[in-house]
Coordinates of C-alpha atoms and ligand atoms in Angstrom, one line a residue:
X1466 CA 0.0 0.0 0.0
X1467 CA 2.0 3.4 -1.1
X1468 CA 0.6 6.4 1.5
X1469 CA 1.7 10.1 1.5
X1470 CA 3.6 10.6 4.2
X1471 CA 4.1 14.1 5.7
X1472 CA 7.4 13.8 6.7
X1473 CA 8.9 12.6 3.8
X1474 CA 6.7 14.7 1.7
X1475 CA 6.2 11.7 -0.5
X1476 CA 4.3 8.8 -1.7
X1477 CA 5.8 5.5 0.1
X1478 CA 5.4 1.9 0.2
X1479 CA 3.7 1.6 4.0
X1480 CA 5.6 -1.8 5.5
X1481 CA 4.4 -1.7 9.6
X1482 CA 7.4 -2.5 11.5
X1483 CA 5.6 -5.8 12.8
X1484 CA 3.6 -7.1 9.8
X1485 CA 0.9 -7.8 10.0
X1486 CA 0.4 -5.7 12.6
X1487 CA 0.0 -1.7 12.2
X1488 CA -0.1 0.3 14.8
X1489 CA -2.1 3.7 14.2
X1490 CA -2.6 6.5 16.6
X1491 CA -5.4 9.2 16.7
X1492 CA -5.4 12.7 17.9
X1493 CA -8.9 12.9 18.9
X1494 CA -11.2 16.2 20.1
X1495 CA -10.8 18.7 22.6
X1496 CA -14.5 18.4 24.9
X1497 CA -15.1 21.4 25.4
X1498 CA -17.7 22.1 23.1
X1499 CA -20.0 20.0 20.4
X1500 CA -18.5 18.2 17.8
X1501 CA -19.8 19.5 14.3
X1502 CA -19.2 17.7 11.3
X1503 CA -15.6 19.0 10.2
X1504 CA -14.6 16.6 13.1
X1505 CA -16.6 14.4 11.4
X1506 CA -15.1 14.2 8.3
X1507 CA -11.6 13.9 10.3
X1508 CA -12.9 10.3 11.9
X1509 CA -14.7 9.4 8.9
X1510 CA -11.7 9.4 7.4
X1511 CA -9.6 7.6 10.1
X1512 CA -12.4 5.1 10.2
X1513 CA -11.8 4.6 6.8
X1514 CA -8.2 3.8 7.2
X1515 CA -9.0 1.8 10.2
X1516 CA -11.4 -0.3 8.3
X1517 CA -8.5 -0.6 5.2
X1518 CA -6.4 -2.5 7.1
X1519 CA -7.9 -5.5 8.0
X1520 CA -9.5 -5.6 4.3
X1521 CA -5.5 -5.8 2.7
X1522 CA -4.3 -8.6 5.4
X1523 CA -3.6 -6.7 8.4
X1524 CA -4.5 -6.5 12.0
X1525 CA -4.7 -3.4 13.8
X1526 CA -4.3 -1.6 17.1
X1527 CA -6.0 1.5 17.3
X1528 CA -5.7 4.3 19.7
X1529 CA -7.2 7.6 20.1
X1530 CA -6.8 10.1 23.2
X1531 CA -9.3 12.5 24.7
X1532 CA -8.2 16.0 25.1
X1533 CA -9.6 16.9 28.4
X1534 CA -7.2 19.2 29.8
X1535 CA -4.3 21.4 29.0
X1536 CA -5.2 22.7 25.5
X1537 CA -4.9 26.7 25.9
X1538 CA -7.3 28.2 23.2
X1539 CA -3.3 29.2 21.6
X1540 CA -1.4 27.0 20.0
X1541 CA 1.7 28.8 21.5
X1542 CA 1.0 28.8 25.2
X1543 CA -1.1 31.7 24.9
X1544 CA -4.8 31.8 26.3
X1545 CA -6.9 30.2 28.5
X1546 CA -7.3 25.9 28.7
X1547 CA -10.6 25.4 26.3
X1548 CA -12.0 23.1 29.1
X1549 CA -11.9 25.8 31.6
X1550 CA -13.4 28.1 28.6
X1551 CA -15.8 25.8 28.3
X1552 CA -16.7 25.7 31.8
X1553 CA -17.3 29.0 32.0
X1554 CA -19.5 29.4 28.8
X1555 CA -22.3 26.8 29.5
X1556 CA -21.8 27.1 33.5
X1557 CA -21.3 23.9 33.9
X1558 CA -18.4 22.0 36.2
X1559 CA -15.1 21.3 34.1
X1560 CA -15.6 17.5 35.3
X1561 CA -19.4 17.8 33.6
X1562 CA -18.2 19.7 30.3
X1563 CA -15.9 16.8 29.7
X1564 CA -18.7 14.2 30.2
X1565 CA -21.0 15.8 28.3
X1566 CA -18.7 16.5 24.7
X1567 CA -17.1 13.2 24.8
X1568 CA -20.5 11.7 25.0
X1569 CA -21.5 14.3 22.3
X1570 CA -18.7 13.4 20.6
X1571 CA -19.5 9.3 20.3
X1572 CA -22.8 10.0 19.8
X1573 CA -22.1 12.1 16.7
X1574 CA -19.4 8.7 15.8
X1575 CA -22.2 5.8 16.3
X1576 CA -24.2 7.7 13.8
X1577 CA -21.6 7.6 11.6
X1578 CA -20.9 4.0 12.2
X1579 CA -17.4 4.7 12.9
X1580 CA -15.8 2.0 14.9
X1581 CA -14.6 2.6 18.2
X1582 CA -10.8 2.4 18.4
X1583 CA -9.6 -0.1 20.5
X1584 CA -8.2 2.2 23.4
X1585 CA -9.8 5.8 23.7
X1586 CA -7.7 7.1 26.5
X1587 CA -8.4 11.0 27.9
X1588 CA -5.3 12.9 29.3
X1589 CA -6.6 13.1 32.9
X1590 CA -6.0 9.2 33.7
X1591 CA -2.6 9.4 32.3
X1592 CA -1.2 12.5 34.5
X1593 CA 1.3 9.8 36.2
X1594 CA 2.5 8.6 32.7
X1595 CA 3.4 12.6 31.8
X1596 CA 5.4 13.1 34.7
X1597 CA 7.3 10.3 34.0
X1598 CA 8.2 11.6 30.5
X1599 CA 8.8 15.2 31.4
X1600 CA 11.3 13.6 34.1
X1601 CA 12.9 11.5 31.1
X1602 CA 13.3 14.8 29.2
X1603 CA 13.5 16.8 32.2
X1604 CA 17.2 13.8 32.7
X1605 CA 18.7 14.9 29.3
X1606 CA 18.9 18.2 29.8
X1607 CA 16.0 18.8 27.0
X1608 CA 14.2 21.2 29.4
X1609 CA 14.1 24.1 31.6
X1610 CA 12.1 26.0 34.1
X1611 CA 10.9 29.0 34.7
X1612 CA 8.5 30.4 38.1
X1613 CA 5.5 29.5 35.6
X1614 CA 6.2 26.7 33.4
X1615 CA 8.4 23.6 32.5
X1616 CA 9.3 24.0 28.8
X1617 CA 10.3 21.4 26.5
X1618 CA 13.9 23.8 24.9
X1619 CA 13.2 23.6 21.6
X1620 CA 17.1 24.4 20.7
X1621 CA 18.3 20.9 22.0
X1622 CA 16.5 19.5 19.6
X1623 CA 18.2 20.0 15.7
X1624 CA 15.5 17.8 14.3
X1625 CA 12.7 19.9 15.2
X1626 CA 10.6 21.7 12.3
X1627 CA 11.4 18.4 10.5
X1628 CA 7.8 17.6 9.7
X1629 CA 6.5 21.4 8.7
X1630 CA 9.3 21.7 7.1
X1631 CA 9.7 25.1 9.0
X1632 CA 13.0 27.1 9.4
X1633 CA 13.8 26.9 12.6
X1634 CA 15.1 30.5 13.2
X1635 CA 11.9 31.8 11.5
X1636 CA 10.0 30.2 14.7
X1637 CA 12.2 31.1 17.1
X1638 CA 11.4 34.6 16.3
X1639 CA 9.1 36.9 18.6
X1640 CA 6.0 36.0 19.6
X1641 CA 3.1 37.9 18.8
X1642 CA 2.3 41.0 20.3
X1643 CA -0.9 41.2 21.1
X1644 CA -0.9 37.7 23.4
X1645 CA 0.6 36.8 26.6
X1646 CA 4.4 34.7 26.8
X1647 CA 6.2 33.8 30.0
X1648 CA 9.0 36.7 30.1
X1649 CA 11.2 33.8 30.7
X1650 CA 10.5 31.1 27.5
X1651 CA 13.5 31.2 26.2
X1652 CA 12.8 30.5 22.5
X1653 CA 9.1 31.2 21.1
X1654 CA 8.6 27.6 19.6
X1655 CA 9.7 26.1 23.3
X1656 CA 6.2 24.5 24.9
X1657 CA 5.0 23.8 28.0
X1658 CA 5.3 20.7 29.1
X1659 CA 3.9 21.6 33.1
X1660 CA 1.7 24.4 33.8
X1661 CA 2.5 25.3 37.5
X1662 CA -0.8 26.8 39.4
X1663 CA 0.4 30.9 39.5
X1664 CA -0.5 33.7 38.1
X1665 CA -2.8 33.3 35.2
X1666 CA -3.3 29.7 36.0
X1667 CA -3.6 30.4 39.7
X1668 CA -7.3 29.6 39.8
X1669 CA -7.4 26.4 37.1
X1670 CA -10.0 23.5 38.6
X1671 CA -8.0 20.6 37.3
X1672 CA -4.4 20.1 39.2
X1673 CA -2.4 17.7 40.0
X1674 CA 0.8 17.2 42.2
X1675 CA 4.1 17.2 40.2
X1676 CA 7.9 17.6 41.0
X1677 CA 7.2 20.8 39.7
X1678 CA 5.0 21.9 42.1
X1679 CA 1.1 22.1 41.9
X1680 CA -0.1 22.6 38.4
X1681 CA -1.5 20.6 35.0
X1682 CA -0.1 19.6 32.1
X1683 CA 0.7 21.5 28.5
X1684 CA -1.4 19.5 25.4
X1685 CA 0.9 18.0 23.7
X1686 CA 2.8 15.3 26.6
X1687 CA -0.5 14.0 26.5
X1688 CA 0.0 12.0 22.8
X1689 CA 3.6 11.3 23.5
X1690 CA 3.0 9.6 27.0
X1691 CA 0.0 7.7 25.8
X1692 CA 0.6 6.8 22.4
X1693 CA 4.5 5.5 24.0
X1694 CA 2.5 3.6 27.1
X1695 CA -0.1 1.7 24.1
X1696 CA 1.8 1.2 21.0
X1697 CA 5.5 1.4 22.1
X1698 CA 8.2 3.9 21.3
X1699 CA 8.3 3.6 17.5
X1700 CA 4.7 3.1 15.8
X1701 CA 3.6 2.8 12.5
X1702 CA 0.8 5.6 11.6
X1703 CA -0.2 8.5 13.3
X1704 CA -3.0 10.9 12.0
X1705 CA -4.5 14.4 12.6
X1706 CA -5.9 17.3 10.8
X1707 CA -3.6 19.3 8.6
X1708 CA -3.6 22.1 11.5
X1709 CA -1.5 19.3 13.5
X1710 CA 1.2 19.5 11.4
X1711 CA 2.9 22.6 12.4
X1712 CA 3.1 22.9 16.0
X1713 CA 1.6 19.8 18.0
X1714 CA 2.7 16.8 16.2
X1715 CA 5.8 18.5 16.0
X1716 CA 6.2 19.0 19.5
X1717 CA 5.4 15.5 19.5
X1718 CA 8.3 14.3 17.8
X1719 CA 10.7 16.3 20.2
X1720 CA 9.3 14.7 23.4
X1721 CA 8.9 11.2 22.0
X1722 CA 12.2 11.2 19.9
X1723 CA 13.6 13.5 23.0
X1724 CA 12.6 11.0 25.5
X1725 CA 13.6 7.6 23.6
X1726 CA 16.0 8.4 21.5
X1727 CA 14.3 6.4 18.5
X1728 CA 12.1 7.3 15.6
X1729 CA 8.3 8.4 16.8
X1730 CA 6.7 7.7 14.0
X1731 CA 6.9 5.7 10.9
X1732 CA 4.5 7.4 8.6
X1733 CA 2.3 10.8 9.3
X1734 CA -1.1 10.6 7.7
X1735 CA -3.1 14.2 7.8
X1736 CA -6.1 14.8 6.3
X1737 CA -7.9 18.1 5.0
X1738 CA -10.4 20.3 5.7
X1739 CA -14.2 20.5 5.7
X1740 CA -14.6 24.0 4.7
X1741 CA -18.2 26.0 4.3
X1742 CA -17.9 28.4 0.9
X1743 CA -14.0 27.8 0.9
X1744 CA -13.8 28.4 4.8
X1745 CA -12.3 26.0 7.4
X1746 CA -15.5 24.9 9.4
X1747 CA -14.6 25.9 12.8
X1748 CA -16.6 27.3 15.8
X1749 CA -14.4 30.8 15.7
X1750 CA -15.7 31.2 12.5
X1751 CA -19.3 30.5 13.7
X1752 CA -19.8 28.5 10.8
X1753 CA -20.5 25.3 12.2
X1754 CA -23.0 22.3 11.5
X1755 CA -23.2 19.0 14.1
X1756 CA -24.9 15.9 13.5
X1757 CA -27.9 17.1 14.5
X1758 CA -28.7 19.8 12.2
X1759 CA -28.6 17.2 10.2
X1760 CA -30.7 14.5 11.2
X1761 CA -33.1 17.6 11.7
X1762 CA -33.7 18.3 8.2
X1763 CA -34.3 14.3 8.1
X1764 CA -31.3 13.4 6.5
X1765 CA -29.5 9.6 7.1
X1766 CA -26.5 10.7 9.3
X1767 CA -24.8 7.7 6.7
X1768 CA -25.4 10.2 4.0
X1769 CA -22.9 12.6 5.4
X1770 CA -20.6 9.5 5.6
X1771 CA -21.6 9.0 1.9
X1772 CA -20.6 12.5 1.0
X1773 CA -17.2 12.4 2.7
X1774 CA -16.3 9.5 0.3
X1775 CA -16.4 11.2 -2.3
X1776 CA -13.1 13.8 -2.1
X1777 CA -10.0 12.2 -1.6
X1778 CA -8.2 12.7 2.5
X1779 CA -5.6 15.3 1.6
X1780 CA -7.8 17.3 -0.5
X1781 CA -10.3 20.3 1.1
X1782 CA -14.4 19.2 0.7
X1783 CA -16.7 21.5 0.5
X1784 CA -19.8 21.4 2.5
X1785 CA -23.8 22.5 0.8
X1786 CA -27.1 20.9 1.3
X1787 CA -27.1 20.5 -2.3
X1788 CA -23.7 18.0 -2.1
X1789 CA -25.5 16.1 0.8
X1790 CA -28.6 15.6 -1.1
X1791 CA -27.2 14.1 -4.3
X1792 CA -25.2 11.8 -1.3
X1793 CA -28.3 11.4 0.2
X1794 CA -30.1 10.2 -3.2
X1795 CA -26.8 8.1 -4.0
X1796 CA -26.8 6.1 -0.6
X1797 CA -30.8 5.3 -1.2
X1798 CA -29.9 4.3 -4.4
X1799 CA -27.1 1.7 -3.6
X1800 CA -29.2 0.8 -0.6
X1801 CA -31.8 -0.3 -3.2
X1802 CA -29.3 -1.9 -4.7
X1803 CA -28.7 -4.0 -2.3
X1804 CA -32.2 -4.9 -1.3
X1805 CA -33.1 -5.5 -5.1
X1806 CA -29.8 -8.2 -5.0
X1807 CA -30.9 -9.8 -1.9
X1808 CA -34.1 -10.6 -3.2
X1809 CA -32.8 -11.9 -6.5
X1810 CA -30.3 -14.8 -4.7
X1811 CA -31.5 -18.2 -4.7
X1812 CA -29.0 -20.7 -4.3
X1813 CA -24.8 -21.0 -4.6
X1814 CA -25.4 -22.1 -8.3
X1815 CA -23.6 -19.4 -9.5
X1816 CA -20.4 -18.8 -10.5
X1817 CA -17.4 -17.0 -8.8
X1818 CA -16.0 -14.5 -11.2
X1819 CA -15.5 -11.1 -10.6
X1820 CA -14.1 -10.2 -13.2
X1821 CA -11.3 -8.0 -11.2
X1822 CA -13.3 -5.7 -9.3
X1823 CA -12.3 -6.4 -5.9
X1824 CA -8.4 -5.9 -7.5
X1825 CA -9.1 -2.7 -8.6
X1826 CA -10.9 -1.4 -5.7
X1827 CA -7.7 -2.6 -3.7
X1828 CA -5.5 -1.2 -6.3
X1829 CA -7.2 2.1 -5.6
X1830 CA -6.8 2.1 -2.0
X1831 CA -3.5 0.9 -2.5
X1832 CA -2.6 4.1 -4.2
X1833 CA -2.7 6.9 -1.6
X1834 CA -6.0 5.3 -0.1
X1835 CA -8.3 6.7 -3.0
X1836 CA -11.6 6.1 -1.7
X1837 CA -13.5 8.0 -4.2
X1838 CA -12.1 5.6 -6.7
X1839 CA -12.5 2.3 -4.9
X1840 CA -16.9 4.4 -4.7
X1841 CA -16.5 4.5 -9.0
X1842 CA -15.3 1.0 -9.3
X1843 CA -18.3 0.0 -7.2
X1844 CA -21.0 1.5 -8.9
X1845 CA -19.2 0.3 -12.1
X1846 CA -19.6 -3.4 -10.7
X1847 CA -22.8 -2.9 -10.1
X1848 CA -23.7 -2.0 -13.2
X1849 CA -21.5 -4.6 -15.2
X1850 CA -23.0 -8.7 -16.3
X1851 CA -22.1 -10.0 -13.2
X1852 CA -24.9 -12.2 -11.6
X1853 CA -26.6 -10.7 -8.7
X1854 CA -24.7 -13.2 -6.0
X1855 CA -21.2 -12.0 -7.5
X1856 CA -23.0 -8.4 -7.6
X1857 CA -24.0 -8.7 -3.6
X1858 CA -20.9 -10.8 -2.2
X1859 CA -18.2 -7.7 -3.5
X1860 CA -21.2 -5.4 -2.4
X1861 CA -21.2 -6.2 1.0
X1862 CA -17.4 -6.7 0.9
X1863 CA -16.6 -3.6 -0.4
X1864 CA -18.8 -2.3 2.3
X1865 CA -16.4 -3.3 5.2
X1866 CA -14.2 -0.2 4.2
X1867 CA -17.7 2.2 3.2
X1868 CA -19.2 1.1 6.4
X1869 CA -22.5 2.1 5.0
X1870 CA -24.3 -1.0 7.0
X1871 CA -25.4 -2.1 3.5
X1872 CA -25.7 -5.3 4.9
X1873 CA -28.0 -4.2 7.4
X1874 CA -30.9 -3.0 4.9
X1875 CA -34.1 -5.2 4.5
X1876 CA -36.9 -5.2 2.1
X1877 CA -39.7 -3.0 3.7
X1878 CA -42.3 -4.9 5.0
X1879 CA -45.6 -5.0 3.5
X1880 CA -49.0 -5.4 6.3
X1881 CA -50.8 -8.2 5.4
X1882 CA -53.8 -6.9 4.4
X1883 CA -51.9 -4.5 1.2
X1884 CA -50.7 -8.3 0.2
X1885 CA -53.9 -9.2 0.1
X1886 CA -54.8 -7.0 -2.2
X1887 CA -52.2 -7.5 -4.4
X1888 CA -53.2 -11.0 -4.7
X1889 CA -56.4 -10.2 -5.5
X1890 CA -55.1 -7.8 -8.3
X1891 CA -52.8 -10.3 -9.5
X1892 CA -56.3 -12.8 -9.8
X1893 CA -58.2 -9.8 -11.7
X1894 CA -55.6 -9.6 -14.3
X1895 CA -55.4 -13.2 -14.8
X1896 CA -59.1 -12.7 -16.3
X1897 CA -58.3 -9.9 -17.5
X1898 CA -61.0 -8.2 -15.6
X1899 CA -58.5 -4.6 -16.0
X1900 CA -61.0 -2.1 -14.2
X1901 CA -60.7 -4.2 -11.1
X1902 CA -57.2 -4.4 -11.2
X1903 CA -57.3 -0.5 -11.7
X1904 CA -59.5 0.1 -8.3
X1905 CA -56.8 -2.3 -6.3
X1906 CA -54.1 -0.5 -7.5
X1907 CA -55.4 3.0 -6.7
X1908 CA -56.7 1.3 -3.4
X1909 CA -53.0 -0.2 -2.9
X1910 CA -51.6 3.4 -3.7
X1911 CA -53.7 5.4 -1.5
X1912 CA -53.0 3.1 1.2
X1913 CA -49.0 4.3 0.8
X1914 CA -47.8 1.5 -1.4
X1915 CA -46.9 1.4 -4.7
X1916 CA -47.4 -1.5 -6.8
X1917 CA -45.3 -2.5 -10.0
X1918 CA -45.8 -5.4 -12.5
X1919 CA -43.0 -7.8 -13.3
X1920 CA -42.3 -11.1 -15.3
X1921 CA -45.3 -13.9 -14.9
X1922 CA -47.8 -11.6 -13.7
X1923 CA -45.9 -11.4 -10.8
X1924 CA -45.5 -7.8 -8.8
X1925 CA -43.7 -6.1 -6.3
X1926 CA -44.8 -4.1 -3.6
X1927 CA -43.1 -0.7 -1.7
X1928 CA -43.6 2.0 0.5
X1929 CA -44.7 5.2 -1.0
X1930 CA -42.2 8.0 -0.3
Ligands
AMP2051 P1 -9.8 19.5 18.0 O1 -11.0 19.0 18.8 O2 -9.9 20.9 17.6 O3 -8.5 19.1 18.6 O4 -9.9 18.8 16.6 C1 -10.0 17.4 16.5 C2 -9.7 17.0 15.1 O5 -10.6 17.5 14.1 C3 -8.3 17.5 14.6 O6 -7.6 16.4 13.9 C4 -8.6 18.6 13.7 O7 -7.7 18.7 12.7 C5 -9.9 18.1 13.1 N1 -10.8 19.2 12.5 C6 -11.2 20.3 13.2 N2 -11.9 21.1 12.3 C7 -12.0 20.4 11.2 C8 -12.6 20.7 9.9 N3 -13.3 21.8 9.6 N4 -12.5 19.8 8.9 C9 -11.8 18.6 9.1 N5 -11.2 18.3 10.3 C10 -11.3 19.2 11.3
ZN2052 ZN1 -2.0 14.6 19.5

């Protein structure tokens, strides 16, 4: 499988370390607020990924943290922690704001059927595991301290800017002026590593005891401790938005690389934006949409999934109602499909050819993970000669990497008594007697079914939409 990877800046042949095993790591949400469905396209994607690997022979551990402390609304130190922001905005208890967006935040996932990972682990149960790493750095000489803050020294480190590609120098330059930076931070691109409790953190609800006095920790130790204490020192994938790149996962690097002295991470996988008319969706810009507003104006939450299948991970997608009808149309549409197939299998007489689908679907995903290609070379199949067991069993397979529960979808069912008068319609046309057939139909139709003729005077019968 060849994937773009950030750091090299090119398209490689992805071999885990432990074949078959891949290990992938997550940067997963801040809850401090709801979800909308930029995030969702983010764990769509990663679900997608996910789901890949078992499909081309592997096995996978997944892991994904849960922000839930530390993140200052600035990536560079500056600000207030979003938890505490959040806190503050819905007057709520820290401890309640994190409940209530993480559960926000799977609830807007189930819809999407997006597989749990195997480990979700939040920040605040692994306080004891950060310590230990900012002592590891703390060893090497890699840090220093100041009366407000541990920093990670970013000078120590010649590697770092590696993945951005940044010049160094250019972000060691001044801060900006208009936010607030410890007098002592020696470089601007040094983090925090340990918040101590004083002066604008002085009244922060979550603390913990530290060798650095009373304080919490900065957002970034957070990936480094846990990914290290689940996957190991070296893993295989790790993925986050594009926004990542920059200044967390490169902060990453330097404490996991800082700490271990080996290679972090394999291959860096970050996907694009959602934007709305060519604008990051984001809750600063106030143009934000959650799974709700969705499922208000009756749409499948699946057809959002649908939608985010069709533009490739490193490319932005535009979000309009327009896009998530046509998605919506497209999912009923294969989801009829697959119904229509069911109905037509009636025994393993059939043969087994498949005439290369299934190669070129993984040839597609082999090649940068092109999902909107492996969604053409299904619809292709499904319009091709193949027999309609062929049709269903690449169907259903392909649908392990869609996960548009295609295989969950069932022929309506028909009451009784609409059967009945179908039958009876049925016996009318067999004499022939057509104005009787005409008054069951109408009385089929007004009931809310529709009623269409087939081969042998046979019919079939559906819900009116
Ligand atoms: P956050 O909760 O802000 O840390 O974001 C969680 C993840 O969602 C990160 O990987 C972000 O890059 C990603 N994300 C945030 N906004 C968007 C968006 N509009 N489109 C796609 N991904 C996004
Ligand atoms: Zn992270």
């Amino acid at each position: 499988m060849k994937l773009y990877n950030t750091l090299t800046r090119k398209l490689e042949e992805f071999k885990p370390l432990n074949p078959p095993n891949v290990t992938l790591y997550t940067c997963g949400p801040t809850v401090y607020d709801y979800s909308h469905i930029g995030h969702a396209r983010a764990y769509v994607i990663n679900d997608l990924l996910r789901r890949s690997f078992p499909f081309l022979g592997f096995t996978i551990k997944h892991v994904m943290n849960i922000t839930d402390v530390g993140h200052l609304t600035g990536d560079d130190d500056s600000g207030i922690d979003k938890l505490e922001k959040g806190a503050k905005k819905y007057n709520k208890s820290v401890w309640d704001v994190v409940k209530f967006y993480t559960d926000y935040f799977f609830k807007t996932t189930d819809a999407l059927n997006i597989l749990r990972p195997d480990i979700v682990c939040p920040a605040t149960k692994h306080i004891k595991e950060m310590i230990e790493m900012i002592k590891k750095l703390e060893n090497k000489g890699l840090t220093y301290e100041t009366e407000e803050a541990i920093y990670f020294d970013v000078s120590k480190f010649p590697k770092y800017g590696q993945l951005s590609g940044q010049i160094v120098k250019e972000k060691l330059k001044g801060a900006r002026a208009d936010v607030y930076v410890d007098p002592k931070k020696k470089n601007n691109a040094d983090f925090s590593l340990w918040f101590k409790r004083v002066g604008r953190f002085k009244d922060h609800t979550m603390h913990w005891d530290s060798p650095w006095g009373d304080g919490f920790p900065g957002w970034h130790i957070e990936c480094s401790a846990m990914s290290t204490k689940y996957l190991g020192e070296t893993i295989d994938i790790h993925t986050g938005g594009v926004d990542h790149i920059s200044v967390h996962h490169e902060n990453e690097i330097a404490q996991s690389e800082g700490a271990s002295g080996k290679q972090f991470v394999r291959l860096w996988f970050h996907y694009n934006f959602l934007t709305v008319n060519g604008e990051k969706m984001s809750k600063s810009l106030g143009n934000i949409l959650t799974i709700d507003d969705i499922v208000k104006k009756n749409y499948d939450p699946l057809a959002l999934r649908y939608l985010f299948l069709q533009t490739h991970y490193r490319q932005l997608a535009n979000f309009t109602w327009e896009a998530l009808t046509s998605a919506q149309e497209a999912l009923k549409k294969l989801q009829n499909i697959a119904i229509d197939l069911k109905s037509q299998i009636y025994g393993p007489d059939e043969s087994r050819k498949t005439h290369g689908y299934r190669q070129r679907f993984v040839n597609a995903l082999a090649d940068d993970f092109q999902i909107p290609q492996t969604l053409a070379v299904t619809w292709e199949m499904l319009k091709s000669d193949l027999s309609a067991k062929e049709k269903l069993d690449l169907l259903l397979d392909f649908d392990k990497v869609f996960g548009l529960r295609l295989i969950e979808v069932k022929e309506e069912i028909i009451p009784k008594q609409i059967v009945e008068l179908a039958e009876k319609r049925k016996i009318a046309r067999e004499k022939k007697d057509f104005n009787e057939s005409d008054v069951l139909r109408n009385e089929i139709n007004s009931s809310g079914y529709s009623i269409e003729d087939i081969k042998n005077n046979n019919y079939k019968l559906k819900i009116l939409k």
